[in-house]
Amino acid sequence: MNLNERKLQILQAIISDFIRSAEPVGSRTLSRKYEMGISPATIRNEMADLEEMGFLTHPYTSAGRVPSTKAYRLYVDDLMERHELEEKEKTQIRNKLNAKILELDKTVEHAAKLLSELTNLTSFAVTPGKHEDFLKYVNIMPVDADTVVLVLVSESGKVSNTALKLKVPCRNEQLELLSKVMTYNYKGKKLSDILTMDIIRSFESDIAAMSKLAESIMPRFMITLENMLDTELYLDGLMNIFTIPEYNDIEKAKLFLEMVNQKRFTDVLVNRDNGVIITIGDENSEEIMRDCSLITATYKINGKLIGRLGVIGPTRMRYNHVTSVIEYMTQHLNEAFETGGKEDE
Amino acid sequence: MNLNERKLQILQAIISDFIRSAEPVGSRTLSRKYEMGISPATIRNEMADLEEMGFLTHPYTSAGRVPSTKAYRLYVDDLMERHELEEKEKTQIRNKLNAKILELDKTVEHAAKLLSELTNLTSFAVTPGKHEDFLKYVNIMPVDADTVVLVLVSESGKVSNTALKLKVPCRNEQLELLSKVMTYNYKGKKLSDILTMDIIRSFESDIAAMSKLAESIMPRFMITLENMLDTELYLDGLMNIFTIPEYNDIEKAKLFLEMVNQKRFTDVLVNRDNGVIITIGDENSEEIMRDCSLITATYKINGKLIGRLGVIGPTRMRYNHVTSVIEYMTQHLNEAFETGGKEDE
DNA sequence: GGTTAGCACTCACCTTAATAGAGTGCTAAC
DNA sequence: GTTAGCACTCTATTAAGGTGAGTGCTAACC
């Protein structure tokens, strides 16, 4: 049995209808709503075929048909028409994301918020892991007799800092010298490399002369560096789950909210392939996500560091609209982070 | 009619029972469970009196009795026995909060998390508003030919920074000079005062000489300063709502979650009185919180800056336990922030 | 041979009714 | 003042019947 034109047409109609209504689609409804010149009985025959082929299921004997993962996959890959965003949506994206391009993390947070507003789904955005980022600058500034602030700046413009009290008071020149030595030693090195032992050890011997000072500072230097490496996850639109019929059940809503709050969930996001990736229902590797579809895309900072952006929702989602929104947003982010990433105003 | 010993005893029993079970308490149940040597009928008479006095209600004609706000108030003020925390809970609080005392914000975040774990309610913690905080140090550090990092440090140890590109390249000495001038001008000034216009204006004229550089930096200086002033709100245990019978209804759970996510909610928290404050049900000023009780307490940093910590949950909550936990935690925070606030290890 | 009308059948969902259970309020007796 | 007894109230649960949307099958139709 093969998928002829008419079967595809019926399948497409069922998917569209179900995405809109969240109700199983019956043959009668279908023939009434989409005038395709064939009777319900004929549609029923075709439906039976489509079910046998694995594209449809029905929840109980005499309910309408519901698309399967396989159907959504076919739809996403072949059937789905490209959805052109409304001008209103486009300007909204441009405006909201341009306003705050000054601060990378804020921009990413805004992106997540905007994405959930435009899709009415739960969205997330992950800042790039800094493993491909390089250290640019180390400075230890005196504040008090025994208080200093340690500031690290990376190539991509991330600034990380900490205030700490010294066990031994020290002169400003010592701090300056140490800053310079550290900058000299670490500049241009990968952040993640600096965290490995041997670099540290060799350096520690270099500065044995001022070891007391360095001893105070090194542990915190490492912690601050680690903080710099962390990705940040922004979730938004969590409450949208309550407007989705699939989650009208308290138990399901609870499970969903607990899932996206798990550390596990973050890991899944970070480990996804690049580009726009759609995983549908049981295509997801994690058991707990089998009821959901996930659409993610990547954006780049200076064409290099990679962050992610996406939505999670029921398998029944407006794939074409969501995809268009995400594509437009990541494209915009890429451009924004490329040229004017750190430009002022 | 007055509250004699027996009435109080009955009221206390009803409150305790209802806090535990979340079910209206009947006369029969009461006489069976708490052997107070009187028959259900007598209890019913007393109940009728208590209801007339406004301490009890019943949801429908023949349901058991439920405590009113007035009853909880009496309970909290007079009847409630002090609850001694288990040693396990105490050590948990000490350990978890000591481990991270290095970073103020992290500690506050941990406190919120711990509080929700110990109470099984939704908790929150607010970092102090910095309006009583003073600027300690300004530094503008060169990173690149045209990139600098602006770092502000406050009296309480808060560090705020931003990276920015200069429109005009400039020499290091200029930056150093500007840092020094700014530090000299602003040191010891209240953060919020610096934001007012006249200080800025007078300063701007002072440095007319290097106006180009200052022009680049001042707007961002102000933004960074503002960021420093912000309070941070940490919410935790949101999902606990799903285990509370009162919120077993999807609509109620939704309303609750939406409420605590409102900006309005933050405002309520920030504007509460100092010390341990319990507001019960309709004692709350905000309409939307009339079904909840709120317990908050304040902690101090260096005995001065004031942050807040608390829980929100159904009026039926374990007031004595929650109060003990919050008291113990704030007391611990006060001590920790007093002496070793910024001490390293 | 594909298409269609007709029909029996299925199953969720809604409404209604019946029943059980917990509790109250009142009264009369202790 | 206290208590036993009893009628009454209201919720919650279960069962039963009806409705409607939908299916699958068969036989007739073009």
mmCIF file of C-alpha atoms in Angstrom, chain B residues 53-297:
data_model
loop_
_atom_site.group_PDB
_atom_site.id
_atom_site.type_symbol
_atom_site.label_atom_id
_atom_site.label_comp_id
_atom_site.label_asym_id
_atom_site.label_seq_id
_atom_site.Cartn_x
_atom_site.Cartn_y
_atom_site.Cartn_z
ATOM 1 C CA MET B 53 -18.412 34.002 67.965
ATOM 2 C CA GLY B 54 -16.775 33.867 64.536
ATOM 3 C CA PHE B 55 -14.106 31.273 65.185
ATOM 4 C CA LEU B 56 -15.593 28.513 63.092
ATOM 5 C CA THR B 57 -17.512 28.131 59.900
ATOM 6 C CA HIS B 58 -18.798 25.160 58.049
ATOM 7 C CA PRO B 59 -18.743 24.949 54.279
ATOM 8 C CA TYR B 60 -22.306 23.538 54.094
ATOM 9 C CA THR B 61 -25.108 22.737 56.487
ATOM 10 C CA SER B 62 -23.984 19.391 57.655
ATOM 11 C CA ALA B 63 -20.260 19.363 57.245
ATOM 12 C CA GLY B 64 -17.753 19.482 60.081
ATOM 13 C CA ARG B 65 -16.276 22.736 61.313
ATOM 14 C CA VAL B 66 -13.411 24.662 59.761
ATOM 15 C CA PRO B 67 -11.365 27.325 61.592
ATOM 16 C CA SER B 68 -11.807 30.908 60.439
ATOM 17 C CA THR B 69 -9.109 33.533 60.059
ATOM 18 C CA LYS B 70 -10.067 34.757 63.519
ATOM 19 C CA ALA B 71 -9.445 31.291 64.931
ATOM 20 C CA TYR B 72 -6.027 31.030 63.322
ATOM 21 C CA ARG B 73 -5.193 34.455 64.633
ATOM 22 C CA LEU B 74 -6.120 33.413 68.170
ATOM 23 C CA TYR B 75 -4.157 30.210 67.683
ATOM 24 C CA VAL B 76 -1.065 31.977 66.447
ATOM 25 C CA ASP B 77 -1.169 34.671 69.105
ATOM 26 C CA ASP B 78 -2.200 32.686 72.185
ATOM 27 C CA LEU B 79 -2.863 29.000 71.787
ATOM 28 C CA MET B 80 0.052 27.810 69.673
ATOM 29 C CA GLU B 81 2.776 25.960 71.532
ATOM 30 C CA ARG B 82 6.323 26.730 70.659
ATOM 31 C CA HIS B 83 7.691 24.118 68.330
ATOM 32 C CA GLU B 84 11.211 22.952 68.979
ATOM 33 C CA LEU B 85 13.058 22.074 65.793
ATOM 34 C CA GLU B 86 14.561 18.642 65.525
ATOM 35 C CA GLU B 87 18.294 18.496 65.824
ATOM 36 C CA LYS B 88 18.381 17.130 62.283
ATOM 37 C CA GLU B 89 16.652 20.201 60.943
ATOM 38 C CA LYS B 90 18.947 22.529 62.838
ATOM 39 C CA THR B 91 22.120 20.959 61.571
ATOM 40 C CA GLN B 92 20.706 20.916 58.075
ATOM 41 C CA ILE B 93 20.125 24.645 58.238
ATOM 42 C CA ARG B 94 23.551 25.341 59.654
ATOM 43 C CA ASN B 95 25.347 23.168 57.143
ATOM 44 C CA LYS B 96 23.565 24.249 54.025
ATOM 45 C CA LEU B 97 23.770 27.933 54.802
ATOM 46 C CA ASN B 98 27.348 27.957 55.995
ATOM 47 C CA ALA B 99 28.719 26.242 52.951
ATOM 48 C CA LYS B 100 27.984 29.132 50.666
ATOM 49 C CA ILE B 101 28.207 32.192 52.851
ATOM 50 C CA LEU B 102 30.875 33.549 50.518
ATOM 51 C CA GLU B 103 28.433 34.888 48.020
ATOM 52 C CA LEU B 104 25.521 36.797 49.405
ATOM 53 C CA ASP B 105 23.104 36.174 46.564
ATOM 54 C CA LYS B 106 23.866 32.475 46.441
ATOM 55 C CA THR B 107 23.337 32.179 50.158
ATOM 56 C CA VAL B 108 19.975 33.870 49.930
ATOM 57 C CA GLU B 109 18.991 31.593 47.077
ATOM 58 C CA HIS B 110 20.007 28.567 49.109
ATOM 59 C CA ALA B 111 17.999 29.826 52.032
ATOM 60 C CA ALA B 112 14.860 29.935 49.896
ATOM 61 C CA LYS B 113 15.486 26.425 48.653
ATOM 62 C CA LEU B 114 16.078 25.057 52.107
ATOM 63 C CA LEU B 115 13.030 26.769 53.511
ATOM 64 C CA SER B 116 10.722 25.188 50.964
ATOM 65 C CA GLU B 117 12.253 21.799 51.594
ATOM 66 C CA LEU B 118 11.738 22.028 55.328
ATOM 67 C CA THR B 119 8.190 23.332 55.189
ATOM 68 C CA ASN B 120 6.890 21.694 52.011
ATOM 69 C CA LEU B 121 5.488 25.064 51.053
ATOM 70 C CA THR B 122 6.374 27.694 48.519
ATOM 71 C CA SER B 123 9.164 29.844 49.848
ATOM 72 C CA PHE B 124 10.842 33.045 48.812
ATOM 73 C CA ALA B 125 13.803 35.144 49.795
ATOM 74 C CA VAL B 126 14.525 38.713 48.882
ATOM 75 C CA THR B 127 17.993 40.206 48.900
ATOM 76 C CA PRO B 128 18.225 43.551 50.618
ATOM 77 C CA GLY B 129 17.365 46.655 48.665
ATOM 78 C CA LYS B 130 20.578 48.604 48.431
ATOM 79 C CA HIS B 131 19.082 51.979 49.132
ATOM 80 C CA GLU B 132 20.943 52.138 52.417
ATOM 81 C CA ASP B 133 24.117 50.877 50.862
ATOM 82 C CA PHE B 134 27.102 53.052 50.004
ATOM 83 C CA LEU B 135 29.429 53.114 47.054
ATOM 84 C CA LYS B 136 32.915 52.104 47.912
ATOM 85 C CA TYR B 137 34.910 51.875 44.775
ATOM 86 C CA VAL B 138 34.768 52.618 41.082
ATOM 87 C CA ASN B 139 37.219 51.199 38.624
ATOM 88 C CA ILE B 140 37.441 51.348 34.872
ATOM 89 C CA MET B 141 39.790 48.748 33.551
ATOM 90 C CA PRO B 142 41.232 48.624 30.057
ATOM 91 C CA VAL B 143 40.771 45.332 28.286
ATOM 92 C CA ASP B 144 41.248 46.108 24.638
ATOM 93 C CA ALA B 145 42.196 49.088 22.576
ATOM 94 C CA ASP B 146 38.606 50.257 22.797
ATOM 95 C CA THR B 147 36.998 47.982 25.375
ATOM 96 C CA VAL B 148 36.841 48.677 29.073
ATOM 97 C CA VAL B 149 35.189 47.034 32.035
ATOM 98 C CA LEU B 150 33.443 49.184 34.569
ATOM 99 C CA VAL B 151 33.313 47.732 38.069
ATOM 100 C CA LEU B 152 31.421 49.124 41.044
ATOM 101 C CA VAL B 153 31.785 47.816 44.569
ATOM 102 C CA SER B 154 29.456 48.717 47.408
ATOM 103 C CA GLU B 155 29.976 48.838 51.153
ATOM 104 C CA SER B 156 28.014 45.618 51.639
ATOM 105 C CA GLY B 157 30.264 43.817 49.175
ATOM 106 C CA LYS B 158 28.008 43.758 46.180
ATOM 107 C CA VAL B 159 29.957 43.922 42.940
ATOM 108 C CA SER B 160 28.327 45.079 39.746
ATOM 109 C CA ASN B 161 29.991 45.416 36.410
ATOM 110 C CA THR B 162 29.610 45.874 32.703
ATOM 111 C CA ALA B 163 31.824 45.695 29.659
ATOM 112 C CA LEU B 164 31.564 48.467 27.116
ATOM 113 C CA LYS B 165 33.172 49.689 23.974
ATOM 114 C CA LEU B 166 34.405 53.239 23.904
ATOM 115 C CA LYS B 167 33.578 55.482 21.030
ATOM 116 C CA VAL B 168 36.939 57.164 21.355
ATOM 117 C CA PRO B 169 40.018 55.138 22.125
ATOM 118 C CA CYS B 170 41.858 56.436 25.157
ATOM 119 C CA ARG B 171 45.016 55.946 27.170
ATOM 120 C CA ASN B 172 45.227 53.907 30.323
ATOM 121 C CA GLU B 173 46.199 56.885 32.375
ATOM 122 C CA GLN B 174 42.977 58.590 31.430
ATOM 123 C CA LEU B 175 40.992 55.620 32.636
ATOM 124 C CA GLU B 176 42.929 55.479 35.835
ATOM 125 C CA LEU B 177 42.399 59.133 36.427
ATOM 126 C CA LEU B 178 38.701 58.900 35.718
ATOM 127 C CA SER B 179 38.419 55.912 38.063
ATOM 128 C CA LYS B 180 40.109 57.857 40.775
ATOM 129 C CA VAL B 181 38.039 60.957 40.246
ATOM 130 C CA MET B 182 34.835 58.959 40.275
ATOM 131 C CA THR B 183 35.829 57.014 43.353
ATOM 132 C CA TYR B 184 36.791 60.233 45.089
ATOM 133 C CA ASN B 185 33.506 61.864 44.155
ATOM 134 C CA TYR B 186 31.200 59.008 44.973
ATOM 135 C CA LYS B 187 32.859 57.064 47.731
ATOM 136 C CA GLY B 188 30.706 56.884 50.841
ATOM 137 C CA LYS B 189 27.683 58.285 49.032
ATOM 138 C CA LYS B 190 24.408 56.456 49.147
ATOM 139 C CA LEU B 191 23.857 54.508 45.944
ATOM 140 C CA SER B 192 20.396 55.918 45.520
ATOM 141 C CA ASP B 193 21.628 59.460 46.018
ATOM 142 C CA ILE B 194 24.182 59.109 43.268
ATOM 143 C CA LEU B 195 21.351 58.409 40.890
ATOM 144 C CA THR B 196 19.797 61.807 41.528
ATOM 145 C CA MET B 197 20.547 64.439 38.981
ATOM 146 C CA ASP B 198 22.302 67.234 40.837
ATOM 147 C CA ILE B 199 25.230 65.173 42.013
ATOM 148 C CA ILE B 200 25.765 63.973 38.509
ATOM 149 C CA ARG B 201 25.511 67.403 36.993
ATOM 150 C CA SER B 202 27.996 68.979 39.337
ATOM 151 C CA PHE B 203 30.341 66.132 38.715
ATOM 152 C CA GLU B 204 29.967 66.333 34.989
ATOM 153 C CA SER B 205 31.138 69.877 34.995
ATOM 154 C CA ASP B 206 34.131 68.894 37.118
ATOM 155 C CA ILE B 207 35.411 66.576 34.529
ATOM 156 C CA ALA B 208 34.632 68.630 31.517
ATOM 157 C CA ALA B 209 38.247 68.211 30.630
ATOM 158 C CA MET B 210 37.821 64.577 29.792
ATOM 159 C CA SER B 211 34.249 64.933 28.729
ATOM 160 C CA LYS B 212 34.441 62.710 25.684
ATOM 161 C CA LEU B 213 35.522 59.755 27.761
ATOM 162 C CA ALA B 214 33.060 60.482 30.513
ATOM 163 C CA GLU B 215 30.266 60.832 28.003
ATOM 164 C CA SER B 216 30.916 57.316 26.847
ATOM 165 C CA ILE B 217 30.934 55.946 30.292
ATOM 166 C CA MET B 218 28.346 57.855 32.305
ATOM 167 C CA PRO B 219 25.184 56.334 30.848
ATOM 168 C CA ARG B 220 26.446 52.852 31.503
ATOM 169 C CA PHE B 221 27.676 53.859 34.906
ATOM 170 C CA MET B 222 24.141 54.827 35.772
ATOM 171 C CA ILE B 223 22.704 51.588 34.437
ATOM 172 C CA THR B 224 25.237 49.536 36.329
ATOM 173 C CA LEU B 225 24.474 51.473 39.461
ATOM 174 C CA GLU B 226 20.798 50.842 39.020
ATOM 175 C CA ASN B 227 21.394 47.129 38.620
ATOM 176 C CA MET B 228 23.200 47.266 41.904
ATOM 177 C CA LEU B 229 20.167 48.733 43.623
ATOM 178 C CA ASP B 230 17.820 46.003 42.515
ATOM 179 C CA THR B 231 16.564 43.462 44.969
ATOM 180 C CA GLU B 232 16.656 39.905 43.843
ATOM 181 C CA LEU B 233 13.725 37.600 44.489
ATOM 182 C CA TYR B 234 14.269 33.871 44.779
ATOM 183 C CA LEU B 235 11.251 31.609 44.741
ATOM 184 C CA ASP B 236 11.425 27.942 45.513
ATOM 185 C CA GLY B 237 9.177 24.965 46.113
ATOM 186 C CA LEU B 238 6.620 26.152 43.606
ATOM 187 C CA MET B 239 5.789 22.593 42.755
ATOM 188 C CA ASN B 240 4.920 21.857 46.379
ATOM 189 C CA ILE B 241 1.588 23.418 45.600
ATOM 190 C CA PHE B 242 0.593 20.226 43.837
ATOM 191 C CA THR B 243 0.800 18.177 47.019
ATOM 192 C CA ILE B 244 -1.506 20.482 48.954
ATOM 193 C CA PRO B 245 -5.144 19.312 48.921
ATOM 194 C CA GLU B 246 -6.449 22.891 48.820
ATOM 195 C CA TYR B 247 -4.847 23.248 45.400
ATOM 196 C CA ASN B 248 -5.870 19.928 44.001
ATOM 197 C CA ASP B 249 -7.958 21.819 41.514
ATOM 198 C CA ILE B 250 -6.166 22.836 38.329
ATOM 199 C CA GLU B 251 -7.747 26.252 38.318
ATOM 200 C CA LYS B 252 -6.649 27.019 41.862
ATOM 201 C CA ALA B 253 -3.130 25.769 41.291
ATOM 202 C CA LYS B 254 -2.917 27.938 38.208
ATOM 203 C CA LEU B 255 -4.116 31.019 40.059
ATOM 204 C CA PHE B 256 -1.640 30.414 42.831
ATOM 205 C CA LEU B 257 1.304 29.986 40.504
ATOM 206 C CA GLU B 258 0.306 33.017 38.512
ATOM 207 C CA MET B 259 -0.002 35.054 41.675
ATOM 208 C CA VAL B 260 3.460 34.325 42.984
ATOM 209 C CA ASN B 261 4.889 35.100 39.561
ATOM 210 C CA GLN B 262 3.344 38.540 39.508
ATOM 211 C CA LYS B 263 5.421 41.599 40.078
ATOM 212 C CA ARG B 264 2.668 42.628 42.474
ATOM 213 C CA PHE B 265 3.619 39.777 44.715
ATOM 214 C CA THR B 266 7.218 40.948 44.986
ATOM 215 C CA ASP B 267 6.009 44.382 45.972
ATOM 216 C CA VAL B 268 3.912 42.925 48.775
ATOM 217 C CA LEU B 269 6.920 41.080 50.114
ATOM 218 C CA VAL B 270 9.258 44.029 50.026
ATOM 219 C CA ASN B 271 6.794 46.276 51.817
ATOM 220 C CA ARG B 272 6.191 44.124 54.851
ATOM 221 C CA ASP B 273 7.051 45.087 58.398
ATOM 222 C CA ASN B 274 10.201 43.866 60.049
ATOM 223 C CA GLY B 275 10.485 40.856 62.302
ATOM 224 C CA VAL B 276 8.402 37.728 62.020
ATOM 225 C CA ILE B 277 5.063 38.675 60.545
ATOM 226 C CA ILE B 278 2.163 36.317 60.055
ATOM 227 C CA THR B 279 -0.787 37.367 57.956
ATOM 228 C CA ILE B 280 -3.666 34.969 57.699
ATOM 229 C CA GLY B 281 -6.192 34.651 54.893
ATOM 230 C CA ASP B 282 -8.280 37.772 54.524
ATOM 231 C CA GLU B 283 -5.898 39.759 56.691
ATOM 232 C CA ASN B 284 -3.887 40.076 53.488
ATOM 233 C CA SER B 285 -4.360 43.342 51.733
ATOM 234 C CA GLU B 286 -4.180 41.908 48.248
ATOM 235 C CA GLU B 287 -7.449 40.382 47.096
ATOM 236 C CA ILE B 288 -5.720 37.536 45.345
ATOM 237 C CA MET B 289 -3.935 36.390 48.463
ATOM 238 C CA ARG B 290 -7.037 36.113 50.633
ATOM 239 C CA ASP B 291 -6.902 32.330 50.550
ATOM 240 C CA CYS B 292 -3.309 32.193 51.691
ATOM 241 C CA SER B 293 -1.276 32.806 54.756
ATOM 242 C CA LEU B 294 2.044 34.505 54.536
ATOM 243 C CA ILE B 295 4.839 34.251 57.062
ATOM 244 C CA THR B 296 7.838 36.478 56.580
ATOM 245 C CA ALA B 297 10.837 37.447 58.606
#
